Amino acid sequence: MSDFLVVANCKQGGNAAYFSKFIDCLQEQAQSMTSVCQVVLLPQMPYLQMVVEKSSGVPIVGVQSVCPAYEYQVTGGVTASMVAEMGAKFVCIGHSERRMHCFENEKIIALQYQQAVLHGLTPILCIGETAKERQEGRTLAVLEEQLSGVFLHEGFDKLPKHDIVVAYEPVWAIGAKQAARVEDVEEAFLFLHRYFAKQMAFERQYFCYGGSVDQDNCQQFYAAQYVSGLLVGRCCLNVERFMEVVAQCSGS
Ligand code: PGA
């Protein structure tokens, strides 16, 4: 992986024409630049196969979720083994929208994480505090709780050493008018840096900022200490704007 990751989280957006254009533009941009950041595209499941086939490695492809492998069957469930077989390399886990709207709790998130790693997928583990938690001065405590919920869960210690992407996404900055300011998130990234310095379970770790990133504000995060990636939501659905983010995060 390159030193800087830019993850495009398409959520419920995109269609065949969009994905085709996204891949063409990125490949064209990659050819015209000496160094390009590592782009990870997370399409919705129906487009996974098409995106993997067309991309042939640029961008790297992942998915937005997988089901935790329970002892019982769940209609509509898509497993980590299925998406790995189809060529996905990453999976987003613990996104605040899924914690909130799909009722994915600590146990579900921990099981999804383990399934991902066991099937060779790199987890993009999303963590972040709400506005209320921040006002109460609990930001770092919440981040620690969310990380421990995964790393102290039964079974985690049996996983092989693996890469991890941690996406710090303050909930109040997701889908908002403005991204957080760098000074609002510095403390969280310093915390991540120190926390992971003590962990032995990982090969490589990336710390992404997420929450209303676009072409006008990405530069400050790219330049920020301990930030090694971005998780981009709405902005990635506009291919031209997203390619500007990629260019600005590629050292050009
Ligand atoms: P946003 O979404 O960039 O639209 O705020 C970020 C995310 O995917 O969480």
PDB file of C-alpha atoms and ligand atoms in Angstrom:
ATOM      1  CA  MET A   1       0.000   0.000   0.000  1.00  0.00           C
ATOM      2  CA  SER A   2       1.123   3.558  -0.627  1.00  0.00           C
ATOM      3  CA  ASP A   3       1.700   5.921   2.267  1.00  0.00           C
ATOM      4  CA  PHE A   4      -1.627   7.686   1.984  1.00  0.00           C
ATOM      5  CA  LEU A   5      -5.044   6.091   1.536  1.00  0.00           C
ATOM      6  CA  VAL A   6      -8.134   7.752   0.137  1.00  0.00           C
ATOM      7  CA  VAL A   7     -11.256   5.683   0.649  1.00  0.00           C
ATOM      8  CA  ALA A   8     -14.343   6.431  -1.456  1.00  0.00           C
ATOM      9  CA  ASN A   9     -17.415   5.367   0.480  1.00  0.00           C
ATOM     10  CA  CYS A  10     -20.236   5.463  -2.055  1.00  0.00           C
ATOM     11  CA  LYS A  11     -22.911   4.618   0.514  1.00  0.00           C
ATOM     12  CA  GLN A  12     -26.153   4.170  -1.478  1.00  0.00           C
ATOM     13  CA  GLY A  13     -24.931   6.208  -4.433  1.00  0.00           C
ATOM     14  CA  GLY A  14     -23.488   5.306  -7.811  1.00  0.00           C
ATOM     15  CA  ASN A  15     -24.559   3.311 -10.818  1.00  0.00           C
ATOM     16  CA  ALA A  16     -22.787   1.462 -13.627  1.00  0.00           C
ATOM     17  CA  ALA A  17     -22.017   4.647 -15.571  1.00  0.00           C
ATOM     18  CA  TYR A  18     -20.602   6.361 -12.486  1.00  0.00           C
ATOM     19  CA  PHE A  19     -18.328   3.439 -11.551  1.00  0.00           C
ATOM     20  CA  SER A  20     -17.088   3.163 -15.093  1.00  0.00           C
ATOM     21  CA  LYS A  21     -16.241   6.861 -15.205  1.00  0.00           C
ATOM     22  CA  PHE A  22     -14.640   6.753 -11.751  1.00  0.00           C
ATOM     23  CA  ILE A  23     -12.271   3.957 -12.755  1.00  0.00           C
ATOM     24  CA  ASP A  24     -11.406   5.492 -16.144  1.00  0.00           C
ATOM     25  CA  CYS A  25     -10.629   8.879 -14.588  1.00  0.00           C
ATOM     26  CA  LEU A  26      -8.548   7.399 -11.784  1.00  0.00           C
ATOM     27  CA  GLN A  27      -6.508   5.226 -14.129  1.00  0.00           C
ATOM     28  CA  GLU A  28      -5.927   8.178 -16.435  1.00  0.00           C
ATOM     29  CA  GLN A  29      -4.844  10.320 -13.481  1.00  0.00           C
ATOM     30  CA  ALA A  30      -2.556   7.559 -12.206  1.00  0.00           C
ATOM     31  CA  GLN A  31      -0.792   7.401 -15.564  1.00  0.00           C
ATOM     32  CA  SER A  32      -0.175  11.121 -15.727  1.00  0.00           C
ATOM     33  CA  MET A  33       1.303  11.459 -12.240  1.00  0.00           C
ATOM     34  CA  THR A  34       4.548  10.194 -10.797  1.00  0.00           C
ATOM     35  CA  SER A  35       3.012   9.240  -7.466  1.00  0.00           C
ATOM     36  CA  VAL A  36      -0.629   8.663  -6.655  1.00  0.00           C
ATOM     37  CA  CYS A  37      -2.163   7.923  -3.297  1.00  0.00           C
ATOM     38  CA  GLN A  38      -3.782   4.552  -2.783  1.00  0.00           C
ATOM     39  CA  VAL A  39      -7.493   4.759  -3.623  1.00  0.00           C
ATOM     40  CA  VAL A  40      -9.932   2.243  -2.160  1.00  0.00           C
ATOM     41  CA  LEU A  41     -13.384   2.245  -3.733  1.00  0.00           C
ATOM     42  CA  LEU A  42     -16.315   0.893  -1.740  1.00  0.00           C
ATOM     43  CA  PRO A  43     -19.232   0.327  -4.121  1.00  0.00           C
ATOM     44  CA  GLN A  44     -22.541  -1.185  -3.133  1.00  0.00           C
ATOM     45  CA  MET A  45     -22.678  -4.983  -3.453  1.00  0.00           C
ATOM     46  CA  PRO A  46     -24.508  -5.171  -6.811  1.00  0.00           C
ATOM     47  CA  TYR A  47     -21.595  -3.373  -8.490  1.00  0.00           C
ATOM     48  CA  LEU A  48     -18.804  -5.302  -6.807  1.00  0.00           C
ATOM     49  CA  GLN A  49     -18.103  -7.711  -9.635  1.00  0.00           C
ATOM     50  CA  MET A  50     -18.214  -5.082 -12.335  1.00  0.00           C
ATOM     51  CA  VAL A  51     -15.902  -2.775 -10.380  1.00  0.00           C
ATOM     52  CA  VAL A  52     -13.376  -5.515  -9.595  1.00  0.00           C
ATOM     53  CA  GLU A  53     -13.253  -6.646 -13.228  1.00  0.00           C
ATOM     54  CA  LYS A  54     -12.883  -3.177 -14.663  1.00  0.00           C
ATOM     55  CA  SER A  55     -10.394  -1.855 -12.121  1.00  0.00           C
ATOM     56  CA  SER A  56      -7.789  -4.621 -12.255  1.00  0.00           C
ATOM     57  CA  GLY A  57      -6.113  -3.199  -9.154  1.00  0.00           C
ATOM     58  CA  VAL A  58      -6.612   0.563  -9.618  1.00  0.00           C
ATOM     59  CA  PRO A  59      -8.530   1.393  -7.516  1.00  0.00           C
ATOM     60  CA  ILE A  60      -8.412  -1.344  -4.921  1.00  0.00           C
ATOM     61  CA  VAL A  61     -11.948  -2.470  -4.206  1.00  0.00           C
ATOM     62  CA  GLY A  62     -13.742  -3.116  -0.954  1.00  0.00           C
ATOM     63  CA  VAL A  63     -17.266  -3.369   0.398  1.00  0.00           C
ATOM     64  CA  GLN A  64     -19.261  -1.307   2.835  1.00  0.00           C
ATOM     65  CA  SER A  65     -20.309  -4.130   5.134  1.00  0.00           C
ATOM     66  CA  VAL A  66     -20.451  -7.876   5.669  1.00  0.00           C
ATOM     67  CA  CYS A  67     -22.656  -9.875   7.977  1.00  0.00           C
ATOM     68  CA  PRO A  68     -21.220 -11.320  11.171  1.00  0.00           C
ATOM     69  CA  ALA A  69     -21.178 -15.091  10.720  1.00  0.00           C
ATOM     70  CA  TYR A  70     -23.749 -16.249  13.185  1.00  0.00           C
ATOM     71  CA  GLU A  71     -24.643 -19.832  13.946  1.00  0.00           C
ATOM     72  CA  TYR A  72     -27.874 -19.243  12.086  1.00  0.00           C
ATOM     73  CA  GLN A  73     -28.701 -18.129   8.552  1.00  0.00           C
ATOM     74  CA  VAL A  74     -29.879 -14.578   7.783  1.00  0.00           C
ATOM     75  CA  THR A  75     -31.748 -13.920   4.549  1.00  0.00           C
ATOM     76  CA  GLY A  76     -29.946 -11.172   2.652  1.00  0.00           C
ATOM     77  CA  GLY A  77     -26.688 -11.771   4.492  1.00  0.00           C
ATOM     78  CA  VAL A  78     -23.474 -11.372   2.486  1.00  0.00           C
ATOM     79  CA  THR A  79     -20.447 -12.980   4.072  1.00  0.00           C
ATOM     80  CA  ALA A  80     -16.800 -11.975   4.150  1.00  0.00           C
ATOM     81  CA  SER A  81     -15.897 -15.180   2.306  1.00  0.00           C
ATOM     82  CA  MET A  82     -18.245 -14.262  -0.566  1.00  0.00           C
ATOM     83  CA  VAL A  83     -16.881 -10.782  -1.078  1.00  0.00           C
ATOM     84  CA  ALA A  84     -13.301 -12.023  -0.739  1.00  0.00           C
ATOM     85  CA  GLU A  85     -14.015 -14.597  -3.444  1.00  0.00           C
ATOM     86  CA  MET A  86     -15.321 -11.807  -5.662  1.00  0.00           C
ATOM     87  CA  GLY A  87     -12.096  -9.817  -5.274  1.00  0.00           C
ATOM     88  CA  ALA A  88     -12.827  -7.364  -2.456  1.00  0.00           C
ATOM     89  CA  LYS A  89      -9.782  -6.466  -0.364  1.00  0.00           C
ATOM     90  CA  PHE A  90     -11.239  -4.130   2.265  1.00  0.00           C
ATOM     91  CA  VAL A  91     -14.407  -3.916   4.304  1.00  0.00           C
ATOM     92  CA  CYS A  92     -15.838  -0.998   6.215  1.00  0.00           C
ATOM     93  CA  ILE A  93     -16.908  -1.959   9.731  1.00  0.00           C
ATOM     94  CA  GLY A  94     -18.572   0.010  12.516  1.00  0.00           C
ATOM     95  CA  HIS A  95     -19.669   2.997  10.442  1.00  0.00           C
ATOM     96  CA  SER A  96     -21.787   5.262  12.636  1.00  0.00           C
ATOM     97  CA  GLU A  97     -24.674   5.046  10.152  1.00  0.00           C
ATOM     98  CA  ARG A  98     -24.744   1.276  10.576  1.00  0.00           C
ATOM     99  CA  ARG A  99     -24.314   1.516  14.342  1.00  0.00           C
ATOM    100  CA  MET A 100     -27.289   3.887  14.386  1.00  0.00           C
ATOM    101  CA  HIS A 101     -29.675   2.734  11.664  1.00  0.00           C
ATOM    102  CA  CYS A 102     -28.850  -0.963  11.409  1.00  0.00           C
ATOM    103  CA  PHE A 103     -28.426  -1.417  15.154  1.00  0.00           C
ATOM    104  CA  GLU A 104     -24.964  -2.879  14.782  1.00  0.00           C
ATOM    105  CA  ASN A 105     -23.692  -3.164  18.321  1.00  0.00           C
ATOM    106  CA  GLU A 106     -20.289  -3.909  19.787  1.00  0.00           C
ATOM    107  CA  LYS A 107     -20.684  -7.673  19.450  1.00  0.00           C
ATOM    108  CA  ILE A 108     -21.802  -7.528  15.818  1.00  0.00           C
ATOM    109  CA  ILE A 109     -18.936  -5.182  14.975  1.00  0.00           C
ATOM    110  CA  ALA A 110     -16.391  -7.434  16.709  1.00  0.00           C
ATOM    111  CA  LEU A 111     -17.692 -10.484  14.832  1.00  0.00           C
ATOM    112  CA  GLN A 112     -17.708  -8.699  11.472  1.00  0.00           C
ATOM    113  CA  TYR A 113     -14.131  -7.642  12.138  1.00  0.00           C
ATOM    114  CA  GLN A 114     -13.033 -11.196  12.881  1.00  0.00           C
ATOM    115  CA  GLN A 115     -14.796 -12.546   9.809  1.00  0.00           C
ATOM    116  CA  ALA A 116     -13.090  -9.934   7.680  1.00  0.00           C
ATOM    117  CA  VAL A 117      -9.614 -10.751   8.937  1.00  0.00           C
ATOM    118  CA  LEU A 118     -10.154 -14.502   8.777  1.00  0.00           C
ATOM    119  CA  HIS A 119     -11.020 -14.142   5.090  1.00  0.00           C
ATOM    120  CA  GLY A 120      -8.051 -11.937   4.264  1.00  0.00           C
ATOM    121  CA  LEU A 121      -9.919  -8.631   4.074  1.00  0.00           C
ATOM    122  CA  THR A 122      -8.439  -5.493   5.611  1.00  0.00           C
ATOM    123  CA  PRO A 123     -10.916  -3.926   8.020  1.00  0.00           C
ATOM    124  CA  ILE A 124     -11.640  -0.212   7.842  1.00  0.00           C
ATOM    125  CA  LEU A 125     -12.803   0.212  11.403  1.00  0.00           C
ATOM    126  CA  CYS A 126     -14.843   3.390  11.875  1.00  0.00           C
ATOM    127  CA  ILE A 127     -14.905   5.045  15.255  1.00  0.00           C
ATOM    128  CA  GLY A 128     -16.014   8.456  16.460  1.00  0.00           C
ATOM    129  CA  GLU A 129     -17.856  10.380  19.101  1.00  0.00           C
ATOM    130  CA  THR A 130     -21.201  12.164  18.880  1.00  0.00           C
ATOM    131  CA  ALA A 131     -21.536  15.906  19.470  1.00  0.00           C
ATOM    132  CA  LYS A 132     -22.943  15.223  22.936  1.00  0.00           C
ATOM    133  CA  GLU A 133     -20.059  12.947  23.877  1.00  0.00           C
ATOM    134  CA  ARG A 134     -17.613  15.592  22.726  1.00  0.00           C
ATOM    135  CA  GLN A 135     -19.371  18.287  24.758  1.00  0.00           C
ATOM    136  CA  GLU A 136     -19.124  16.031  27.793  1.00  0.00           C
ATOM    137  CA  GLY A 137     -15.366  15.742  27.228  1.00  0.00           C
ATOM    138  CA  ARG A 138     -15.622  12.025  26.491  1.00  0.00           C
ATOM    139  CA  THR A 139     -14.111  11.901  22.994  1.00  0.00           C
ATOM    140  CA  LEU A 140     -11.024   9.846  23.808  1.00  0.00           C
ATOM    141  CA  ALA A 141     -12.913   7.588  26.216  1.00  0.00           C
ATOM    142  CA  VAL A 142     -15.439   6.789  23.475  1.00  0.00           C
ATOM    143  CA  LEU A 143     -12.685   6.014  20.967  1.00  0.00           C
ATOM    144  CA  GLU A 144     -11.000   3.741  23.461  1.00  0.00           C
ATOM    145  CA  GLU A 145     -14.308   1.946  24.216  1.00  0.00           C
ATOM    146  CA  GLN A 146     -14.995   1.409  20.517  1.00  0.00           C
ATOM    147  CA  LEU A 147     -11.507   0.020  19.911  1.00  0.00           C
ATOM    148  CA  SER A 148     -11.580  -2.229  22.985  1.00  0.00           C
ATOM    149  CA  GLY A 149     -14.993  -3.494  21.921  1.00  0.00           C
ATOM    150  CA  VAL A 150     -13.208  -5.110  18.968  1.00  0.00           C
ATOM    151  CA  PHE A 151      -9.740  -5.844  20.315  1.00  0.00           C
ATOM    152  CA  LEU A 152     -10.816  -7.296  23.650  1.00  0.00           C
ATOM    153  CA  HIS A 153     -13.635  -9.381  22.191  1.00  0.00           C
ATOM    154  CA  GLU A 154     -13.311 -13.124  22.516  1.00  0.00           C
ATOM    155  CA  GLY A 155     -11.538 -14.552  19.496  1.00  0.00           C
ATOM    156  CA  PHE A 156      -9.582 -11.434  18.534  1.00  0.00           C
ATOM    157  CA  ASP A 157      -6.396 -12.769  20.117  1.00  0.00           C
ATOM    158  CA  LYS A 158      -6.515 -15.790  17.802  1.00  0.00           C
ATOM    159  CA  LEU A 159      -6.484 -13.716  14.618  1.00  0.00           C
ATOM    160  CA  PRO A 160      -3.323 -13.636  12.527  1.00  0.00           C
ATOM    161  CA  LYS A 161      -1.326 -10.401  12.425  1.00  0.00           C
ATOM    162  CA  HIS A 162      -3.058  -8.126   9.947  1.00  0.00           C
ATOM    163  CA  ASP A 163      -3.296  -4.637   8.479  1.00  0.00           C
ATOM    164  CA  ILE A 164      -5.899  -2.261   9.837  1.00  0.00           C
ATOM    165  CA  VAL A 165      -7.359   1.026   8.683  1.00  0.00           C
ATOM    166  CA  VAL A 166      -8.894   3.057  11.471  1.00  0.00           C
ATOM    167  CA  ALA A 167     -11.263   5.746  10.225  1.00  0.00           C
ATOM    168  CA  TYR A 168     -11.757   8.403  12.851  1.00  0.00           C
ATOM    169  CA  GLU A 169     -15.052   9.982  11.921  1.00  0.00           C
ATOM    170  CA  PRO A 170     -16.537  12.364  14.452  1.00  0.00           C
ATOM    171  CA  VAL A 171     -20.249  11.646  14.074  1.00  0.00           C
ATOM    172  CA  TRP A 172     -21.058  15.359  14.124  1.00  0.00           C
ATOM    173  CA  ALA A 173     -18.893  15.918  11.032  1.00  0.00           C
ATOM    174  CA  ILE A 174     -20.444  13.176   8.864  1.00  0.00           C
ATOM    175  CA  GLY A 175     -22.945  14.422   6.299  1.00  0.00           C
ATOM    176  CA  ALA A 176     -22.472  17.901   7.751  1.00  0.00           C
ATOM    177  CA  LYS A 177     -22.054  21.289   6.072  1.00  0.00           C
ATOM    178  CA  GLN A 178     -18.421  21.432   7.126  1.00  0.00           C
ATOM    179  CA  ALA A 179     -15.663  19.039   8.024  1.00  0.00           C
ATOM    180  CA  ALA A 180     -14.063  19.202  11.450  1.00  0.00           C
ATOM    181  CA  ARG A 181     -11.125  21.572  11.749  1.00  0.00           C
ATOM    182  CA  VAL A 182      -7.708  19.996  12.072  1.00  0.00           C
ATOM    183  CA  GLU A 183      -7.367  21.457  15.572  1.00  0.00           C
ATOM    184  CA  ASP A 184     -10.575  19.606  16.543  1.00  0.00           C
ATOM    185  CA  VAL A 185      -9.154  16.233  15.580  1.00  0.00           C
ATOM    186  CA  GLU A 186      -5.445  16.506  16.412  1.00  0.00           C
ATOM    187  CA  GLU A 187      -5.977  15.086  19.868  1.00  0.00           C
ATOM    188  CA  ALA A 188      -7.790  12.035  18.517  1.00  0.00           C
ATOM    189  CA  PHE A 189      -5.024  11.258  16.031  1.00  0.00           C
ATOM    190  CA  LEU A 190      -2.356  11.638  18.685  1.00  0.00           C
ATOM    191  CA  PHE A 191      -4.395   9.238  20.822  1.00  0.00           C
ATOM    192  CA  LEU A 192      -4.544   6.724  17.935  1.00  0.00           C
ATOM    193  CA  HIS A 193      -0.832   7.041  17.319  1.00  0.00           C
ATOM    194  CA  ARG A 194      -0.050   6.298  20.983  1.00  0.00           C
ATOM    195  CA  TYR A 195      -2.689   3.593  21.347  1.00  0.00           C
ATOM    196  CA  PHE A 196      -1.461   1.619  18.344  1.00  0.00           C
ATOM    197  CA  ALA A 197       2.190   2.012  19.272  1.00  0.00           C
ATOM    198  CA  LYS A 198       1.399  -0.417  22.096  1.00  0.00           C
ATOM    199  CA  GLN A 199      -0.553  -2.956  20.026  1.00  0.00           C
ATOM    200  CA  MET A 200       1.158  -6.034  18.666  1.00  0.00           C
ATOM    201  CA  ALA A 201      -1.654  -7.494  16.547  1.00  0.00           C
ATOM    202  CA  PHE A 202      -1.080  -5.399  13.439  1.00  0.00           C
ATOM    203  CA  GLU A 203       1.291  -5.341  10.504  1.00  0.00           C
ATOM    204  CA  ARG A 204       0.475  -1.916   9.144  1.00  0.00           C
ATOM    205  CA  GLN A 205      -1.970   0.660  10.372  1.00  0.00           C
ATOM    206  CA  TYR A 206      -3.521   3.634   8.653  1.00  0.00           C
ATOM    207  CA  PHE A 207      -5.422   6.413  10.404  1.00  0.00           C
ATOM    208  CA  CYS A 208      -7.998   8.118   8.211  1.00  0.00           C
ATOM    209  CA  TYR A 209     -10.051  11.204   8.900  1.00  0.00           C
ATOM    210  CA  GLY A 210     -13.675  11.057   7.707  1.00  0.00           C
ATOM    211  CA  GLY A 211     -16.543  13.541   7.801  1.00  0.00           C
ATOM    212  CA  SER A 212     -17.475  15.979   5.021  1.00  0.00           C
ATOM    213  CA  VAL A 213     -14.115  15.755   3.269  1.00  0.00           C
ATOM    214  CA  ASP A 214     -13.994  17.450  -0.118  1.00  0.00           C
ATOM    215  CA  GLN A 215     -11.586  19.047  -2.560  1.00  0.00           C
ATOM    216  CA  ASP A 216     -11.578  22.305  -0.591  1.00  0.00           C
ATOM    217  CA  ASN A 217     -10.648  20.911   2.802  1.00  0.00           C
ATOM    218  CA  CYS A 218      -8.655  17.721   2.129  1.00  0.00           C
ATOM    219  CA  GLN A 219      -5.275  19.456   2.016  1.00  0.00           C
ATOM    220  CA  GLN A 220      -5.247  20.330   5.718  1.00  0.00           C
ATOM    221  CA  PHE A 221      -5.838  16.692   6.681  1.00  0.00           C
ATOM    222  CA  TYR A 222      -3.282  15.441   4.206  1.00  0.00           C
ATOM    223  CA  ALA A 223      -0.759  17.705   5.881  1.00  0.00           C
ATOM    224  CA  ALA A 224      -1.806  16.867   9.455  1.00  0.00           C
ATOM    225  CA  GLN A 225       0.423  14.837  11.734  1.00  0.00           C
ATOM    226  CA  TYR A 226      -0.537  11.162  12.186  1.00  0.00           C
ATOM    227  CA  VAL A 227      -3.248  11.340   9.503  1.00  0.00           C
ATOM    228  CA  SER A 228      -2.451   8.757   6.845  1.00  0.00           C
ATOM    229  CA  GLY A 229      -5.693   8.711   4.922  1.00  0.00           C
ATOM    230  CA  LEU A 230      -9.153  10.089   4.271  1.00  0.00           C
ATOM    231  CA  LEU A 231     -12.575   8.501   4.126  1.00  0.00           C
ATOM    232  CA  VAL A 232     -14.668  10.430   1.641  1.00  0.00           C
ATOM    233  CA  GLY A 233     -18.450  10.073   1.481  1.00  0.00           C
ATOM    234  CA  ARG A 234     -20.644  12.417  -0.572  1.00  0.00           C
ATOM    235  CA  CYS A 235     -17.794  14.086  -2.427  1.00  0.00           C
ATOM    236  CA  CYS A 236     -16.736  10.827  -4.090  1.00  0.00           C
ATOM    237  CA  LEU A 237     -20.018  10.676  -5.979  1.00  0.00           C
ATOM    238  CA  ASN A 238     -18.817  13.617  -8.038  1.00  0.00           C
ATOM    239  CA  VAL A 239     -15.937  12.081  -9.965  1.00  0.00           C
ATOM    240  CA  GLU A 240     -14.259  15.371 -10.920  1.00  0.00           C
ATOM    241  CA  ARG A 241     -14.265  16.649  -7.353  1.00  0.00           C
ATOM    242  CA  PHE A 242     -13.010  13.331  -6.039  1.00  0.00           C
ATOM    243  CA  MET A 243     -10.132  13.298  -8.541  1.00  0.00           C
ATOM    244  CA  GLU A 244      -9.125  16.720  -7.197  1.00  0.00           C
ATOM    245  CA  VAL A 245      -8.944  15.180  -3.734  1.00  0.00           C
ATOM    246  CA  VAL A 246      -6.795  12.359  -5.109  1.00  0.00           C
ATOM    247  CA  ALA A 247      -4.463  14.831  -6.824  1.00  0.00           C
ATOM    248  CA  GLN A 248      -4.068  16.906  -3.687  1.00  0.00           C
ATOM    249  CA  CYS A 249      -3.316  13.836  -1.599  1.00  0.00           C
ATOM    250  CA  SER A 250      -0.718  12.488  -4.003  1.00  0.00           C
ATOM    251  CA  GLY A 251       1.976  14.980  -3.268  1.00  0.00           C
ATOM    252  CA  SER A 252       1.398  16.804  -6.542  1.00  0.00           C
TER     253      SER A 252
HETATM  254  P1  PGA B   1     -19.430  12.427   4.217  1.00  0.00           P
HETATM  255  O1  PGA B   1     -19.461  10.914   4.689  1.00  0.00           O
HETATM  256  O2  PGA B   1     -18.107  12.654   3.574  1.00  0.00           O
HETATM  257  O3  PGA B   1     -20.572  12.540   3.257  1.00  0.00           O
HETATM  258  O4  PGA B   1     -19.610  13.268   5.442  1.00  0.00           O
HETATM  259  C1  PGA B   1     -18.369  10.391   5.339  1.00  0.00           C
HETATM  260  C2  PGA B   1     -18.602   8.951   5.629  1.00  0.00           C
HETATM  261  O5  PGA B   1     -18.674   8.121   4.741  1.00  0.00           O
HETATM  262  O6  PGA B   1     -18.741   8.628   6.774  1.00  0.00           O
END
